[in-house]
Coordinates of C-alpha atoms and ligand atoms in Angstrom, one line a residue:
M238 CA -11.2 -139.8 -234.4
R239 CA -11.5 -139.5 -230.6
L240 CA -9.0 -141.5 -228.6
T241 CA -9.0 -142.7 -225.0
L242 CA -6.0 -141.9 -222.7
H243 CA -4.4 -145.3 -223.3
Q244 CA -5.0 -145.2 -227.1
A245 CA -3.5 -141.8 -227.2
A246 CA -0.4 -142.9 -225.3
K247 CA 0.0 -146.0 -227.5
E248 CA -0.2 -143.8 -230.7
L249 CA 2.4 -141.3 -229.3
N250 CA 4.7 -144.1 -228.1
S251 CA 4.6 -145.6 -231.6
G252 CA 5.7 -142.4 -233.2
H253 CA 2.4 -140.9 -234.3
V254 CA 1.0 -137.4 -233.8
V255 CA -2.1 -136.9 -231.6
A256 CA -4.0 -133.8 -230.7
V257 CA -4.0 -133.4 -226.9
P258 CA -6.0 -131.1 -224.6
T259 CA -4.4 -128.8 -222.0
E260 CA -5.9 -126.2 -219.8
T261 CA -4.9 -123.5 -222.3
V262 CA -5.5 -124.8 -225.8
Y263 CA -5.2 -128.1 -227.6
G264 CA -1.7 -129.1 -228.7
L265 CA -0.4 -131.2 -231.6
A266 CA 1.7 -133.7 -229.7
A267 CA 4.7 -135.8 -230.7
S268 CA 7.1 -137.8 -228.4
L269 CA 10.5 -136.2 -227.9
D270 CA 11.9 -139.7 -228.7
H271 CA 10.4 -139.8 -232.2
P272 CA 12.1 -137.3 -234.5
R273 CA 10.1 -138.3 -237.5
A274 CA 6.8 -137.5 -235.6
I275 CA 8.3 -134.1 -234.6
E276 CA 9.2 -133.4 -238.3
S277 CA 5.6 -134.2 -239.3
I278 CA 4.2 -131.7 -236.9
F279 CA 5.9 -128.9 -238.9
A280 CA 4.5 -130.3 -242.1
L281 CA 1.0 -130.8 -240.7
K282 CA 0.7 -127.3 -239.4
S283 CA 2.7 -125.7 -242.3
R284 CA 4.8 -124.3 -239.5
P285 CA 8.0 -122.5 -240.4
R286 CA 11.0 -124.6 -239.3
D287 CA 12.6 -121.7 -237.4
N288 CA 9.7 -121.6 -234.9
P289 CA 10.6 -123.9 -232.0
L290 CA 8.3 -126.1 -230.0
I291 CA 7.5 -126.2 -226.2
I292 CA 8.5 -129.3 -224.4
H293 CA 5.7 -130.5 -222.0
L294 CA 6.6 -132.6 -219.0
A295 CA 4.7 -134.3 -216.2
E296 CA 7.1 -133.4 -213.4
R297 CA 9.4 -130.5 -212.8
E298 CA 12.4 -132.7 -211.9
M299 CA 12.4 -134.0 -215.5
I300 CA 13.8 -130.7 -216.7
D301 CA 17.2 -131.5 -215.2
R302 CA 17.7 -133.8 -218.1
F303 CA 17.6 -130.8 -220.5
A304 CA 18.5 -127.6 -218.7
L305 CA 22.1 -126.5 -218.6
N306 CA 21.4 -124.2 -215.7
Y307 CA 18.6 -122.3 -214.0
P308 CA 18.2 -118.5 -214.0
P309 CA 17.5 -116.7 -210.7
H310 CA 13.9 -117.1 -209.4
F311 CA 13.3 -120.2 -211.5
D312 CA 12.3 -122.2 -208.3
E313 CA 10.0 -119.5 -207.1
L314 CA 8.3 -119.2 -210.5
A315 CA 8.0 -123.0 -210.8
D316 CA 6.6 -123.3 -207.2
A317 CA 4.0 -120.6 -207.9
F318 CA 2.8 -121.4 -211.4
W319 CA 3.5 -125.1 -212.2
P320 CA 1.5 -127.1 -213.0
G321 CA -0.1 -124.3 -215.0
P322 CA -0.1 -121.9 -218.0
L323 CA 3.5 -120.7 -217.7
T324 CA 6.3 -121.6 -220.2
L325 CA 9.9 -120.9 -219.2
I326 CA 12.7 -120.5 -221.6
L327 CA 15.9 -122.1 -220.3
P328 CA 19.5 -122.6 -221.6
I329 CA 19.7 -126.3 -222.7
K330 CA 22.2 -129.0 -223.0
D331 CA 23.0 -130.0 -226.6
D332 CA 21.1 -133.3 -226.7
V333 CA 17.7 -131.7 -227.4
P334 CA 16.8 -132.4 -231.0
A335 CA 17.7 -129.3 -233.1
S336 CA 14.3 -129.3 -234.8
V337 CA 12.5 -128.8 -231.4
C338 CA 14.6 -125.7 -230.5
A339 CA 15.0 -124.5 -234.1
G340 CA 18.8 -124.5 -233.5
L341 CA 18.6 -122.1 -230.6
S342 CA 20.6 -122.6 -227.4
T343 CA 17.5 -122.4 -225.3
G344 CA 14.4 -124.6 -224.9
A345 CA 10.8 -123.8 -223.8
F346 CA 9.3 -125.9 -220.9
R347 CA 5.9 -126.2 -219.5
I348 CA 4.1 -128.5 -217.0
P349 CA 0.4 -128.4 -217.9
A350 CA -2.3 -128.2 -215.2
L351 CA -4.9 -130.5 -216.8
D352 CA -4.9 -133.9 -215.0
L353 CA -5.6 -135.7 -218.3
T354 CA -2.6 -134.1 -219.9
R355 CA -0.3 -135.0 -217.0
S356 CA -1.7 -138.6 -216.9
L357 CA -0.8 -138.9 -220.6
L358 CA 2.7 -137.4 -220.0
K359 CA 3.3 -140.0 -217.3
L360 CA 2.6 -142.7 -219.9
T361 CA 4.6 -141.1 -222.8
G362 CA 7.4 -139.0 -221.3
P363 CA 8.1 -135.5 -222.7
L364 CA 5.9 -134.3 -225.5
V365 CA 6.4 -131.4 -227.8
M366 CA 3.2 -129.6 -228.5
P367 CA 2.5 -126.5 -230.6
S368 CA -1.1 -125.3 -230.6
A369 CA -3.2 -127.7 -232.6
N370 CA -4.2 -125.3 -235.4
L371 CA -3.0 -124.7 -239.0
S372 CA -0.2 -122.1 -238.8
G373 CA -1.8 -118.6 -238.6
R374 CA -5.3 -119.8 -237.7
P375 CA -6.9 -119.3 -234.3
S376 CA -5.8 -121.9 -231.8
A377 CA -8.0 -124.9 -231.1
T378 CA -9.9 -124.9 -227.8
C379 CA -12.1 -128.0 -228.4
P380 CA -11.8 -131.3 -230.4
E381 CA -14.1 -129.9 -233.1
H382 CA -11.6 -127.1 -233.9
V383 CA -8.8 -129.6 -234.3
E384 CA -11.0 -131.6 -236.7
E385 CA -11.9 -128.4 -238.6
D386 CA -8.2 -127.8 -239.3
F387 CA -6.9 -131.4 -239.7
G388 CA -10.0 -133.4 -240.7
A389 CA -12.6 -135.6 -239.0
F390 CA -10.3 -138.6 -238.8
F391 CA -7.4 -136.9 -237.1
P392 CA -6.7 -138.6 -233.7
V393 CA -7.7 -136.4 -230.8
L394 CA -7.6 -137.2 -227.1
D395 CA -11.0 -135.7 -226.1
G396 CA -10.7 -133.4 -223.0
G397 CA -13.7 -131.3 -224.0
V398 CA -13.5 -127.5 -224.0
C399 CA -10.2 -126.0 -222.7
M400 CA -10.7 -124.2 -219.4
K401 CA -8.6 -121.1 -220.2
G402 CA -8.9 -120.8 -224.0
L403 CA -5.6 -118.8 -224.5
E404 CA -2.0 -119.9 -224.6
S405 CA 0.5 -120.0 -221.8
T406 CA 2.5 -116.9 -220.9
I407 CA 6.2 -117.3 -222.0
L408 CA 9.0 -115.9 -219.8
L409 CA 12.7 -115.6 -220.8
H410 CA 15.6 -114.5 -218.5
R411 CA 18.0 -112.0 -220.1
E412 CA 20.3 -109.2 -218.9
S413 CA 19.4 -110.1 -215.2
E414 CA 15.6 -109.8 -215.6
W415 CA 12.7 -112.0 -216.7
V416 CA 10.8 -110.6 -219.7
I417 CA 7.6 -111.8 -221.3
T418 CA 8.2 -113.0 -224.9
R419 CA 4.5 -114.0 -225.4
L420 CA 1.6 -112.6 -223.4
G421 CA -0.7 -115.4 -222.2
V422 CA -3.1 -116.6 -219.6
L423 CA -1.0 -115.3 -216.7
S424 CA -0.9 -111.5 -216.6
P425 CA 2.3 -109.5 -216.2
E426 CA 1.1 -108.4 -212.8
A427 CA 0.8 -112.0 -211.6
F428 CA 4.6 -112.2 -211.4
L429 CA 5.1 -109.1 -209.2
P430 CA 4.8 -110.9 -205.9
I431 CA 7.3 -113.6 -207.0
L432 CA 9.8 -111.5 -208.8
G433 CA 9.5 -108.2 -207.0
Y434 CA 8.9 -106.5 -210.4
T435 CA 6.3 -106.8 -213.2
P436 CA 8.1 -108.3 -216.2
R437 CA 8.1 -106.2 -219.4
S438 CA 6.5 -107.6 -222.5
I439 CA 8.9 -107.6 -225.4
G440 CA 7.1 -108.3 -228.7
F441 CA 9.2 -109.2 -231.7
K442 CA 8.9 -108.1 -235.2
G443 CA 11.6 -107.6 -237.8
S444 CA 14.9 -109.3 -238.4
G445 CA 17.8 -110.2 -236.1
T446 CA 18.1 -113.0 -233.6
P447 CA 14.5 -113.6 -232.4
L448 CA 13.9 -113.8 -228.6
S449 CA 10.5 -115.2 -229.5
P450 CA 10.6 -116.6 -233.0
G451 CA 6.9 -117.3 -233.2
Q452 CA 6.0 -113.6 -232.7
R453 CA 7.2 -112.8 -236.2
Y454 CA 4.4 -114.7 -237.9
R455 CA 0.8 -113.9 -238.6
H456 CA -1.3 -115.5 -235.9
Y457 CA -4.7 -116.3 -234.5
A458 CA -6.4 -115.0 -237.6
P459 CA -9.9 -115.8 -239.0
I460 CA -10.5 -115.7 -242.8
A461 CA -12.9 -112.8 -242.1
R462 CA -11.5 -109.3 -242.1
L463 CA -11.5 -107.8 -238.6
W464 CA -12.0 -104.0 -238.1
L465 CA -10.6 -103.2 -234.8
G466 CA -12.5 -100.3 -233.2
G467 CA -13.0 -96.9 -234.9
S468 CA -16.3 -96.2 -236.7
I469 CA -18.6 -99.0 -237.8
H470 CA -18.9 -98.9 -241.5
S471 CA -22.5 -99.5 -242.7
S472 CA -21.4 -102.4 -245.0
I473 CA -20.2 -104.4 -242.0
S474 CA -22.9 -106.8 -240.9
C475 CA -21.3 -108.3 -237.8
I476 CA -20.0 -107.1 -234.5
I477 CA -17.8 -108.8 -231.9
G478 CA -18.5 -107.2 -228.6
F479 CA -19.5 -107.4 -224.9
K480 CA -22.8 -108.3 -223.2
E481 CA -23.4 -105.0 -221.4
C482 CA -22.8 -102.8 -224.5
S483 CA -25.3 -101.7 -227.0
Y484 CA -24.5 -101.7 -230.7
P485 CA -26.2 -100.3 -233.8
P486 CA -29.4 -102.3 -234.6
N487 CA -29.6 -104.6 -237.6
K488 CA -26.1 -105.9 -237.0
R489 CA -25.5 -109.5 -235.9
V490 CA -23.6 -109.4 -232.5
F491 CA -21.2 -112.1 -231.3
Y492 CA -20.7 -111.7 -227.6
L493 CA -17.3 -112.6 -226.2
G494 CA -18.7 -112.2 -222.7
S495 CA -18.8 -109.5 -220.0
L496 CA -16.5 -106.6 -219.5
G497 CA -16.5 -107.6 -215.9
N498 CA -15.1 -111.1 -216.7
P499 CA -12.0 -111.2 -218.8
E500 CA -11.6 -114.9 -218.1
E501 CA -14.9 -115.5 -219.8
V502 CA -13.9 -113.3 -222.8
A503 CA -10.6 -115.2 -223.1
S504 CA -12.3 -118.6 -223.1
N505 CA -14.7 -117.5 -225.9
L506 CA -12.2 -115.6 -228.1
Y507 CA -10.9 -118.3 -230.5
Q508 CA -14.3 -120.1 -230.6
T509 CA -15.9 -116.8 -231.8
L510 CA -13.3 -116.1 -234.5
R511 CA -13.7 -119.6 -235.8
Q512 CA -17.5 -119.4 -235.7
I513 CA -17.4 -116.2 -237.8
D514 CA -15.5 -118.1 -240.5
A515 CA -17.8 -121.2 -240.2
E516 CA -20.8 -118.9 -241.0
G517 CA -19.0 -117.4 -244.0
I518 CA -18.9 -113.8 -242.6
S519 CA -16.5 -111.7 -244.5
D520 CA -16.1 -108.6 -242.3
A521 CA -16.6 -108.1 -238.5
W522 CA -16.2 -105.0 -236.4
V523 CA -14.5 -105.6 -233.1
D524 CA -15.3 -103.5 -230.0
M525 CA -11.8 -102.7 -228.6
D526 CA -13.1 -100.5 -225.9
F527 CA -12.0 -102.5 -222.9
P528 CA -9.2 -102.1 -220.3
R529 CA -5.5 -102.7 -221.0
T530 CA -4.5 -104.3 -217.8
G531 CA -4.2 -108.0 -216.7
L532 CA -5.7 -110.6 -219.0
W533 CA -7.2 -107.8 -221.2
L534 CA -3.6 -107.1 -222.4
T535 CA -3.4 -110.6 -223.9
I536 CA -6.9 -110.4 -225.4
A537 CA -6.0 -107.0 -227.0
E538 CA -2.8 -108.5 -228.4
R539 CA -4.5 -111.6 -229.8
L540 CA -7.2 -109.4 -231.5
T541 CA -4.6 -107.1 -232.9
K542 CA -2.7 -110.0 -234.4
A543 CA -5.9 -111.6 -235.7
G544 CA -6.8 -108.3 -237.4
E545 CA -3.4 -108.0 -239.2
R546 CA -3.5 -108.3 -243.0
M547 CA -0.7 -110.2 -244.7
Ligands
TXA790 O1 -0.4 -122.9 -224.0 C1 0.5 -123.2 -224.8 O2 1.7 -122.7 -224.6 C2 0.2 -124.2 -225.9 C3 -0.2 -125.5 -225.2 C4 -0.4 -126.6 -226.3 O3 0.8 -125.9 -224.3 N1 1.3 -124.3 -226.8 C5 1.6 -123.3 -227.7 O4 2.6 -123.7 -228.6 O5 1.1 -122.2 -227.7 P1 3.0 -122.8 -229.9 O6 4.0 -123.6 -230.6 O7 1.7 -122.5 -230.6 O8 3.7 -121.5 -229.3 C6 4.9 -121.7 -228.7 C7 5.7 -120.4 -228.7 C8 6.1 -120.0 -230.1 O9 5.9 -118.6 -230.3 C9 7.6 -120.3 -230.1 O10 8.3 -119.4 -231.0 C10 8.0 -120.1 -228.7 O11 6.9 -120.6 -228.0 N2 9.2 -120.8 -228.3 C11 9.4 -122.1 -228.2 N3 10.7 -122.4 -227.9 C12 11.3 -121.2 -227.7 C13 12.6 -120.9 -227.4 N4 13.6 -121.7 -227.2 N5 12.9 -119.5 -227.3 C14 11.9 -118.6 -227.5 N6 10.7 -118.9 -227.9 C15 10.3 -120.2 -228.0
MG791 MG1 0.4 -121.4 -231.7

């Protein structure tokens, strides 16, 4: 069910969950003032309870209500990238609902760039928003994807297709440096002029206190089995690749875009993974022969995770 801005605000302010567009991907939103709505997000997505949620705000000043203190370079990062696809992990005061932060002493904050999202946030106040997909599935980049996962009658604020198509980059400050806990739309190199260094990307797998709890789980995966690079087995009928490359004949090719345009590839990635499932394709070979710098790093990481078997 597609909602207008004011209908979406009314639903959220009454304690209901609504799917909301951002410039990155669609989010499944609940008001920070409605703990039951926040609880239902975990149930709707089948999201593990130990995977915390990003708090989205209309204005940077609103973070003062939550943040215990600000790490070095916080202002410079905020000035450079907000509103936009950057999420910053900050130490928080203890009045943030424990379910939002999964009991951690930190919270994740983002000011989205899409005008429609910020207009909504001005009407609702802070919203928690994980990506609007069933846990483990590719994120939703248009209302149809949300409806695929949650049903045709699920309330969606219609913002059309997301401009970026991949999630925000998440930065955490520890041991006197910022590190990337999730690669995203902003490449590691983008932070060099602001920080004076390129933050390292620290993935997380295994046990112990997670710096990025979500990184432990299977993500972004289609039902189809993905074969990442290597030789193309004759039984594979479908290829995910790039416009300027030639592939064996009699295979169906899904083009992500051009090797000269990683932004285009990023914006088509989840749509392509979902389309393969919609067409009932069981196996797809993915052309992994692309650079490993800038946005390509994020694209490679998403494809690698999408190809992981349980
Ligand atoms: O672009 C985005 O970030 C989208 C849009 C809707 O804003 N949101 C999104 O949310 O991708 P989600 O829940 O799919 O991913 C949020 C990630 C998870 O991996 C979670 O573990 C991590 O952020 N996270 C949240 N709070 C955290 C915290 N306090 N410390 C470390 N990681 C945190
Ligand atoms: Mg997600």
